């Protein structure tokens, strides 16, 4: 089942500059940084309440995030819902005729299993289903 919002992904051009601004705004202490080679991005994430914000910066022009920024500029990229059983959730979502981008989970940040739902199926919102391993 999908029970909560795990994180909100934000596409940024400059990770350090954006992180600095969010830090001034929200005054968090802990930041998790990670490079995800498969997706050609660097991320910095922090918590506000129970929800994480994940700043995502492309490391290459052919990164999906670079393409997103080129087309739409910086901004909210996706909303991620926490799943307690991703395989079951993906089957159920597919059976509801909601279009999945990934029918089998990929590895995401924080070593989570992730899969994306197509924005055309969800009022223009790119959504992610994620599960901690
Ligand atoms: Zn995400």
Tab-separated table of N, CA, C and O in Angstrom, residues 46-92:
chain	number	residue	atom	x	y	z
A	46	UNK	N	17.122	16.324	2.621
A	46	UNK	CA	16.978	16.721	4.021
A	46	UNK	C	15.511	16.571	4.375
A	46	UNK	O	14.656	16.508	3.486
A	47	UNK	N	15.257	16.494	5.683
A	47	UNK	CA	13.887	16.257	6.144
A	47	UNK	C	13.233	17.514	6.651
A	47	UNK	O	13.874	18.332	7.310
A	48	UNK	N	11.941	17.645	6.347
A	48	UNK	CA	11.126	18.680	6.986
A	48	UNK	C	9.908	17.924	7.517
A	48	UNK	O	9.132	17.371	6.738
A	49	UNK	N	9.787	17.808	8.814
A	49	UNK	CA	8.778	16.913	9.387
A	49	UNK	C	9.095	15.483	8.980
A	49	UNK	O	10.236	15.042	9.096
A	50	UNK	N	8.088	14.776	8.470
A	50	UNK	CA	8.295	13.385	8.072
A	50	UNK	C	8.646	13.256	6.591
A	50	UNK	O	8.839	12.155	6.092
A	51	UNK	N	8.675	14.378	5.890
A	51	UNK	CA	8.869	14.330	4.436
A	51	UNK	C	10.281	14.804	4.088
A	51	UNK	O	10.796	15.741	4.690
A	52	UNK	N	10.884	14.115	3.141
A	52	UNK	CA	12.196	14.556	2.661
A	52	UNK	C	12.013	15.433	1.419
A	52	UNK	O	11.075	15.252	0.647
A	53	UNK	N	12.915	16.358	1.279
A	53	UNK	CA	13.026	17.091	0.022
A	53	UNK	C	14.333	16.640	-0.606
A	53	UNK	O	15.362	16.545	0.077
A	54	UNK	N	14.257	16.309	-1.874
A	54	UNK	CA	15.415	15.759	-2.554
A	54	UNK	C	15.785	16.687	-3.717
A	54	UNK	O	15.081	16.734	-4.726
A	55	UNK	N	16.856	17.442	-3.533
A	55	UNK	CA	17.340	18.305	-4.617
A	55	UNK	C	18.150	17.428	-5.562
A	55	UNK	O	19.020	16.671	-5.127
A	56	UNK	N	17.840	17.513	-6.837
A	56	UNK	CA	18.455	16.620	-7.814
A	56	UNK	C	19.074	17.446	-8.932
A	56	UNK	O	18.390	18.261	-9.557
A	57	UNK	N	20.357	17.250	-9.160
A	57	UNK	CA	21.107	18.055	-10.116
A	57	UNK	C	21.754	17.144	-11.155
A	57	UNK	O	22.388	16.152	-10.789
A	58	UNK	N	21.588	17.444	-12.439
A	58	UNK	CA	22.181	16.565	-13.455
A	58	UNK	C	23.706	16.643	-13.461
A	58	UNK	O	24.280	17.701	-13.203
A	59	UNK	N	24.361	15.530	-13.756
A	59	UNK	CA	25.820	15.528	-13.885
A	59	UNK	C	26.232	15.409	-15.351
A	59	UNK	O	27.409	15.387	-15.670
A	60	UNK	N	25.238	15.327	-16.231
A	60	UNK	CA	25.534	15.194	-17.663
A	60	UNK	C	24.343	15.740	-18.454
A	60	UNK	O	23.211	15.717	-17.973
A	61	UNK	N	24.617	16.233	-19.670
A	61	UNK	CA	23.544	16.819	-20.481
A	61	UNK	C	22.512	15.789	-20.923
A	61	UNK	O	21.397	16.155	-21.299
A	62	UNK	N	22.870	14.507	-20.908
A	62	UNK	CA	21.887	13.496	-21.332
A	62	UNK	C	21.181	12.855	-20.137
A	62	UNK	O	20.506	11.847	-20.263
A	63	UNK	N	21.339	13.465	-18.955
A	63	UNK	CA	20.589	13.001	-17.792
A	63	UNK	C	19.104	13.367	-17.979
A	63	UNK	O	18.787	14.426	-18.509
A	64	UNK	N	18.181	12.512	-17.550
A	64	UNK	CA	16.763	12.864	-17.631
A	64	UNK	C	16.439	14.184	-16.920
A	64	UNK	O	15.568	14.932	-17.361
A	65	UNK	N	17.169	14.488	-15.848
A	65	UNK	CA	16.938	15.744	-15.121
A	65	UNK	C	17.426	16.944	-15.949
A	65	UNK	O	16.798	18.003	-15.944
A	66	UNK	N	18.519	16.779	-16.697
A	66	UNK	CA	18.990	17.859	-17.580
A	66	UNK	C	17.940	18.145	-18.642
A	66	UNK	O	17.654	19.306	-18.961
A	67	UNK	N	17.331	17.092	-19.168
A	67	UNK	CA	16.286	17.267	-20.191
A	67	UNK	C	15.063	17.962	-19.600
A	67	UNK	O	14.458	18.829	-20.233
A	68	UNK	N	14.716	17.586	-18.384
A	68	UNK	CA	13.578	18.218	-17.701
A	68	UNK	C	13.838	19.720	-17.528
A	68	UNK	O	12.976	20.551	-17.831
A	69	UNK	N	15.042	20.069	-17.043
A	69	UNK	CA	15.367	21.481	-16.800
A	69	UNK	C	15.401	22.255	-18.120
A	69	UNK	O	14.904	23.389	-18.202
A	70	UNK	N	15.946	21.637	-19.172
A	70	UNK	CA	16.009	22.314	-20.477
A	70	UNK	C	14.602	22.632	-20.986
A	70	UNK	O	14.358	23.677	-21.574
A	71	UNK	N	13.665	21.720	-20.721
A	71	UNK	CA	12.305	21.875	-21.236
A	71	UNK	C	11.439	22.778	-20.352
A	71	UNK	O	10.688	23.608	-20.849
A	72	UNK	N	11.559	22.600	-19.040
A	72	UNK	CA	10.614	23.260	-18.138
A	72	UNK	C	11.242	24.161	-17.095
A	72	UNK	O	10.540	24.793	-16.308
A	73	UNK	N	12.567	24.190	-17.058
A	73	UNK	CA	13.251	24.986	-16.041
A	73	UNK	C	13.338	24.240	-14.721
A	73	UNK	O	12.845	23.115	-14.594
A	74	UNK	N	13.953	24.869	-13.735
A	74	UNK	CA	14.051	24.253	-12.417
A	74	UNK	C	12.660	24.152	-11.798
A	74	UNK	O	11.768	24.927	-12.141
A	75	UNK	N	12.494	23.263	-10.848
A	75	UNK	CA	11.212	23.202	-10.143
A	75	UNK	C	10.890	21.814	-9.656
A	75	UNK	O	11.738	20.911	-9.703
A	76	UNK	N	9.652	21.666	-9.187
A	76	UNK	CA	9.225	20.364	-8.653
A	76	UNK	C	9.228	19.336	-9.783
A	76	UNK	O	8.642	19.565	-10.845
A	77	UNK	N	9.917	18.245	-9.553
A	77	UNK	CA	10.071	17.203	-10.568
A	77	UNK	C	9.125	16.043	-10.323
A	77	UNK	O	8.472	15.572	-11.234
A	78	UNK	N	9.060	15.582	-9.078
A	78	UNK	CA	8.144	14.473	-8.781
A	78	UNK	C	7.767	14.426	-7.306
A	78	UNK	O	8.441	15.022	-6.462
A	79	UNK	N	6.675	13.705	-7.039
A	79	UNK	CA	6.255	13.399	-5.671
A	79	UNK	C	6.420	11.901	-5.494
A	79	UNK	O	6.012	11.127	-6.375
A	80	UNK	N	7.040	11.492	-4.391
A	80	UNK	CA	7.275	10.062	-4.164
A	80	UNK	C	6.418	9.558	-3.015
A	80	UNK	O	6.414	10.136	-1.917
A	81	UNK	N	5.691	8.478	-3.275
A	81	UNK	CA	4.848	7.845	-2.264
A	81	UNK	C	5.554	6.609	-1.725
A	81	UNK	O	6.102	5.810	-2.501
A	82	UNK	N	5.531	6.456	-0.408
A	82	UNK	CA	6.189	5.311	0.225
A	82	UNK	C	5.303	4.075	0.128
A	82	UNK	O	4.123	4.123	0.469
A	83	UNK	N	5.876	3.005	-0.343
A	83	UNK	CA	5.170	1.727	-0.479
A	83	UNK	C	5.723	0.731	0.533
A	83	UNK	O	6.921	0.722	0.812
A	84	UNK	N	4.840	-0.131	1.054
A	84	UNK	CA	5.333	-1.206	1.920
A	84	UNK	C	5.432	-2.530	1.159
A	84	UNK	O	5.730	-3.561	1.742
A	85	UNK	N	5.177	-2.494	-0.144
A	85	UNK	CA	5.300	-3.695	-0.976
A	85	UNK	C	5.252	-3.285	-2.441
A	85	UNK	O	4.197	-3.302	-3.078
A	86	UNK	N	6.386	-2.881	-2.984
A	86	UNK	CA	6.387	-2.194	-4.282
A	86	UNK	C	5.914	-3.096	-5.426
A	86	UNK	O	5.188	-2.644	-6.315
A	87	UNK	N	6.289	-4.366	-5.407
A	87	UNK	CA	5.882	-5.256	-6.512
A	87	UNK	C	4.351	-5.356	-6.568
A	87	UNK	O	3.752	-5.261	-7.638
A	88	UNK	N	3.737	-5.550	-5.407
A	88	UNK	CA	2.280	-5.656	-5.318
A	88	UNK	C	1.625	-4.342	-5.737
A	88	UNK	O	0.647	-4.338	-6.485
A	89	UNK	N	2.192	-3.223	-5.266
A	89	UNK	CA	1.623	-1.914	-5.625
A	89	UNK	C	1.704	-1.667	-7.132
A	89	UNK	O	0.755	-1.163	-7.717
A	90	UNK	N	2.828	-2.025	-7.752
A	90	UNK	CA	2.975	-1.782	-9.193
A	90	UNK	C	1.957	-2.605	-9.983
A	90	UNK	O	1.358	-2.115	-10.940
A	91	UNK	N	1.734	-3.843	-9.566
A	91	UNK	CA	0.716	-4.683	-10.238
A	91	UNK	C	-0.672	-4.069	-10.094
A	91	UNK	O	-1.460	-4.025	-11.038
A	92	UNK	N	-0.963	-3.607	-8.880
A	92	UNK	CA	-2.271	-3.013	-8.630
A	92	UNK	C	-2.458	-1.725	-9.445
A	92	UNK	O	-3.498	-1.516	-10.067
